[in-house]
């Protein structure tokens, strides 16, 4: 677990970084689930969905009818962007989810665990609140570098308290109790990066210098 001060500094930088972002539209959300997980978003129709680290992301304009809840420590910082959100929004952290056990059909957490103060504790909480037979959908930015190098990456990347290897993500989710049905670690193609040239340059540096990879994972909570 990183110190509270280290996490707070990262959160301040994160708030500034996302201040001018926009919520996703329905077509982006459909394409994301099909491309990253190979499923149709309609799979979640009429279900209870929890999004941990909701930010300005997928939960606000879901193209399906469902009961969606978003939890994020920076919810209040994004109110002008997410004021029309379709989800129930809570200001909070993944390490202390304010829900009873076995509440949600699915938990989503996208590009979040490396921003947390205690990722293992948060994954344990996600396991607690998802129903028996329910699923965790996770993606994370990772680096295929020796642990000694990754531990020092915070010196140049202050927004992220953690820099995981793909194997660390898989083992953390598995130790929480999830059965992993899908796991993929792949390199990002620079041509797929949207936004300004600066974003493409940063991704290229991360890919070629720090062996940047994107992990997608689906874990299922056993029914017994």
Short mmCIF file of C-alpha atoms in Angstrom, two decimals:
data_model
loop_
_atom_site.label_atom_id
_atom_site.label_comp_id
_atom_site.label_asym_id
_atom_site.label_seq_id
_atom_site.Cartn_x
_atom_site.Cartn_y
_atom_site.Cartn_z
CA UNK A 1 0.00 0.00 0.00
CA UNK A 2 1.35 3.44 -0.89
CA UNK A 3 1.23 6.31 1.59
CA UNK A 4 -1.83 8.51 1.80
CA UNK A 5 0.23 11.52 0.74
CA UNK A 6 1.57 9.73 -2.35
CA UNK A 7 -1.94 8.67 -3.36
CA UNK A 8 -3.38 12.15 -2.79
CA UNK A 9 -0.71 13.71 -5.00
CA UNK A 10 -1.53 11.24 -7.75
CA UNK A 11 -5.25 11.98 -7.40
CA UNK A 12 -4.64 15.71 -7.70
CA UNK A 13 -2.77 15.13 -10.94
CA UNK A 14 -5.50 12.80 -12.16
CA UNK A 15 -8.17 15.41 -11.49
CA UNK A 16 -6.27 17.98 -13.51
CA UNK A 17 -5.60 15.51 -16.32
CA UNK A 18 -9.28 14.56 -16.74
CA UNK A 19 -10.82 17.98 -16.10
CA UNK A 20 -11.68 18.58 -19.75
CA UNK A 21 -12.60 15.04 -20.81
CA UNK A 22 -16.03 14.09 -22.16
CA UNK A 23 -18.17 11.06 -21.42
CA UNK A 24 -18.18 8.16 -23.88
CA UNK A 25 -20.97 7.84 -26.40
CA UNK A 26 -23.03 4.69 -26.97
CA UNK A 27 -21.13 3.57 -30.08
CA UNK A 28 -17.78 3.89 -28.26
CA UNK A 29 -19.07 1.74 -25.41
CA UNK A 30 -20.38 -0.98 -27.72
CA UNK A 31 -17.12 -1.03 -29.65
CA UNK A 32 -15.08 -1.16 -26.44
CA UNK A 33 -16.80 -4.26 -25.06
CA UNK A 34 -16.77 -6.02 -28.40
CA UNK A 35 -13.11 -5.19 -29.05
CA UNK A 36 -11.67 -5.76 -25.58
CA UNK A 37 -13.84 -8.57 -24.20
CA UNK A 38 -15.55 -10.04 -27.25
CA UNK A 39 -19.06 -9.52 -25.87
CA UNK A 40 -22.13 -7.47 -26.72
CA UNK A 41 -22.97 -4.78 -24.15
CA UNK A 42 -26.57 -6.02 -24.23
CA UNK A 43 -25.32 -8.96 -22.15
CA UNK A 44 -25.74 -6.65 -19.15
CA UNK A 45 -29.31 -5.51 -19.88
CA UNK A 46 -31.50 -5.40 -16.76
CA UNK A 47 -28.59 -6.27 -14.48
CA UNK A 48 -27.01 -4.47 -11.52
CA UNK A 49 -23.63 -3.10 -12.56
CA UNK A 50 -20.99 -1.49 -10.35
CA UNK A 51 -18.22 0.56 -11.97
CA UNK A 52 -15.26 1.13 -9.66
CA UNK A 53 -13.31 4.18 -10.77
CA UNK A 54 -16.14 5.54 -12.90
CA UNK A 55 -14.48 8.88 -13.73
CA UNK A 56 -15.89 10.24 -16.98
CA UNK A 57 -16.02 6.78 -18.59
CA UNK A 58 -18.43 4.11 -19.70
CA UNK A 59 -21.04 4.18 -16.94
CA UNK A 60 -22.61 7.53 -17.75
CA UNK A 61 -24.16 6.83 -21.17
CA UNK A 62 -24.79 3.09 -21.27
CA UNK A 63 -26.83 2.07 -24.35
CA UNK A 64 -28.85 -0.48 -22.34
CA UNK A 65 -31.40 -0.48 -19.54
CA UNK A 66 -29.69 -1.54 -16.31
CA UNK A 67 -29.12 -0.40 -12.75
CA UNK A 68 -25.66 1.17 -12.88
CA UNK A 69 -23.65 2.58 -9.97
CA UNK A 70 -20.38 4.46 -10.29
CA UNK A 71 -17.87 4.91 -7.47
CA UNK A 72 -14.94 7.28 -7.78
CA UNK A 73 -12.96 9.43 -5.31
CA UNK A 74 -13.04 12.31 -7.81
CA UNK A 75 -16.76 12.26 -8.64
CA UNK A 76 -17.21 15.81 -7.35
CA UNK A 77 -14.36 17.07 -9.56
CA UNK A 78 -16.17 15.91 -12.71
CA UNK A 79 -19.70 17.12 -11.94
CA UNK A 80 -19.78 19.56 -14.84
CA UNK A 81 -18.90 16.71 -17.25
CA UNK A 82 -21.11 13.98 -15.77
CA UNK A 83 -24.13 16.06 -14.71
CA UNK A 84 -26.35 14.17 -17.17
CA UNK A 85 -25.10 10.73 -16.13
CA UNK A 86 -27.57 7.86 -16.27
CA UNK A 87 -25.82 6.15 -13.34
CA UNK A 88 -26.13 6.51 -9.59
CA UNK A 89 -22.87 8.19 -8.59
CA UNK A 90 -21.04 7.90 -5.29
CA UNK A 91 -17.88 9.61 -4.10
CA UNK A 92 -15.78 6.85 -2.57
CA UNK A 93 -12.87 4.45 -2.98
CA UNK A 94 -12.69 0.87 -4.16
CA UNK A 95 -11.06 -0.26 -0.93
CA UNK A 96 -14.24 0.52 1.04
CA UNK A 97 -17.31 -0.13 -1.10
CA UNK A 98 -20.53 0.88 0.71
CA UNK A 99 -22.58 -2.13 -0.41
CA UNK A 100 -23.69 -5.43 1.06
CA UNK A 101 -22.06 -8.66 -0.06
CA UNK A 102 -23.38 -10.29 -3.25
CA UNK A 103 -25.16 -7.15 -4.47
CA UNK A 104 -24.14 -6.77 -8.14
CA UNK A 105 -24.32 -9.02 -11.19
CA UNK A 106 -21.05 -7.58 -12.51
CA UNK A 107 -18.26 -5.22 -11.49
CA UNK A 108 -16.29 -3.23 -14.05
CA UNK A 109 -13.00 -1.46 -13.38
CA UNK A 110 -11.16 0.02 -16.36
CA UNK A 111 -7.73 1.65 -16.19
CA UNK A 112 -8.11 2.02 -12.43
CA UNK A 113 -6.16 -0.41 -10.26
CA UNK A 114 -2.80 1.29 -10.87
CA UNK A 115 -4.33 4.52 -9.50
CA UNK A 116 -5.48 2.98 -6.21
CA UNK A 117 -3.87 3.18 -2.81
CA UNK A 118 -4.41 -0.53 -2.11
CA UNK A 119 -5.26 -2.45 -5.29
CA UNK A 120 -5.37 -5.84 -3.56
CA UNK A 121 -7.84 -4.56 -0.97
CA UNK A 122 -10.01 -3.09 -3.72
CA UNK A 123 -10.09 -6.34 -5.71
CA UNK A 124 -11.07 -8.16 -2.50
CA UNK A 125 -13.93 -5.68 -2.08
CA UNK A 126 -15.09 -6.22 -5.66
CA UNK A 127 -15.16 -9.94 -5.00
CA UNK A 128 -17.24 -9.36 -1.88
CA UNK A 129 -19.94 -7.22 -3.51
CA UNK A 130 -20.41 -9.22 -6.74
CA UNK A 131 -22.98 -11.99 -6.65
CA UNK A 132 -22.18 -15.69 -6.69
CA UNK A 133 -21.64 -16.51 -10.34
CA UNK A 134 -21.15 -12.79 -11.11
CA UNK A 135 -18.18 -11.44 -13.04
CA UNK A 136 -15.40 -8.90 -12.80
CA UNK A 137 -14.42 -7.10 -16.01
CA UNK A 138 -11.05 -5.40 -15.71
CA UNK A 139 -8.51 -3.70 -17.88
CA UNK A 140 -5.17 -2.29 -16.77
CA UNK A 141 -2.07 -0.67 -18.19
CA UNK A 142 0.97 -2.84 -17.45
CA UNK A 143 4.70 -3.00 -18.13
CA UNK A 144 6.72 -6.12 -18.95
CA UNK A 145 9.81 -4.98 -17.11
CA UNK A 146 11.79 -6.36 -14.17
CA UNK A 147 10.23 -5.55 -10.80
CA UNK A 148 13.23 -3.44 -9.76
CA UNK A 149 12.64 -1.14 -12.74
CA UNK A 150 8.88 -0.95 -12.26
CA UNK A 151 9.26 0.02 -8.60
CA UNK A 152 11.20 3.11 -9.70
CA UNK A 153 8.89 4.21 -12.48
CA UNK A 154 6.99 6.47 -10.10
CA UNK A 155 9.91 8.87 -10.35
CA UNK A 156 8.89 9.70 -13.91
CA UNK A 157 5.18 8.83 -13.74
CA UNK A 158 3.61 10.54 -10.73
CA UNK A 159 0.00 9.93 -11.80
CA UNK A 160 0.27 6.20 -11.13
CA UNK A 161 1.17 4.87 -7.67
CA UNK A 162 1.65 1.38 -9.16
CA UNK A 163 3.24 -0.04 -12.30
CA UNK A 164 2.13 -3.65 -12.62
CA UNK A 165 3.40 -6.53 -14.69
CA UNK A 166 0.61 -8.47 -16.45
CA UNK A 167 1.27 -11.50 -14.24
CA UNK A 168 0.74 -9.39 -11.10
CA UNK A 169 -2.72 -8.37 -12.22
CA UNK A 170 -3.71 -11.94 -12.96
CA UNK A 171 -2.38 -13.29 -9.68
CA UNK A 172 -4.02 -10.53 -7.61
CA UNK A 173 -7.43 -11.24 -9.14
CA UNK A 174 -6.97 -14.98 -8.75
CA UNK A 175 -5.94 -14.72 -5.10
CA UNK A 176 -9.10 -12.73 -4.37
CA UNK A 177 -11.08 -15.84 -5.33
CA UNK A 178 -12.11 -15.20 -8.95
CA UNK A 179 -11.91 -17.93 -11.56
CA UNK A 180 -10.29 -16.27 -14.58
CA UNK A 181 -12.05 -17.09 -17.85
CA UNK A 182 -10.31 -14.52 -20.06
CA UNK A 183 -6.85 -12.97 -19.84
CA UNK A 184 -4.97 -11.12 -22.55
CA UNK A 185 -1.90 -8.90 -22.49
CA UNK A 186 -1.24 -7.13 -25.75
CA UNK A 187 0.82 -4.26 -27.07
CA UNK A 188 -0.93 -1.05 -28.04
CA UNK A 189 -0.82 -0.09 -31.68
CA UNK A 190 0.09 3.58 -31.88
CA UNK A 191 -2.34 4.11 -34.75
CA UNK A 192 -5.20 3.12 -32.45
CA UNK A 193 -4.50 5.94 -29.99
CA UNK A 194 -7.05 8.73 -30.27
CA UNK A 195 -6.53 12.36 -29.41
CA UNK A 196 -3.69 14.82 -30.02
CA UNK A 197 -0.17 14.05 -31.21
CA UNK A 198 1.05 14.37 -27.61
CA UNK A 199 -1.01 11.30 -26.62
CA UNK A 200 0.46 9.26 -29.48
CA UNK A 201 4.00 10.30 -28.54
CA UNK A 202 3.49 9.38 -24.88
CA UNK A 203 2.11 5.98 -25.87
CA UNK A 204 4.99 5.35 -28.24
CA UNK A 205 7.53 6.15 -25.52
CA UNK A 206 5.70 3.88 -23.05
CA UNK A 207 5.54 1.06 -25.60
CA UNK A 208 9.12 1.08 -26.83
CA UNK A 209 10.97 2.28 -23.73
CA UNK A 210 8.89 0.77 -20.93
CA UNK A 211 7.36 -2.26 -22.74
CA UNK A 212 3.83 -1.00 -22.17
CA UNK A 213 0.98 -3.52 -22.52
CA UNK A 214 -2.77 -3.47 -22.00
CA UNK A 215 -4.32 -6.30 -20.00
CA UNK A 216 -7.96 -7.35 -20.24
CA UNK A 217 -9.41 -9.87 -17.80
CA UNK A 218 -12.72 -11.48 -16.92
CA UNK A 219 -13.02 -13.21 -13.56
CA UNK A 220 -16.03 -15.15 -12.26
CA UNK A 221 -17.00 -15.52 -8.61
CA UNK A 222 -17.68 -19.21 -7.98
CA UNK A 223 -21.25 -20.13 -7.12
CA UNK A 224 -20.10 -22.26 -4.20
#
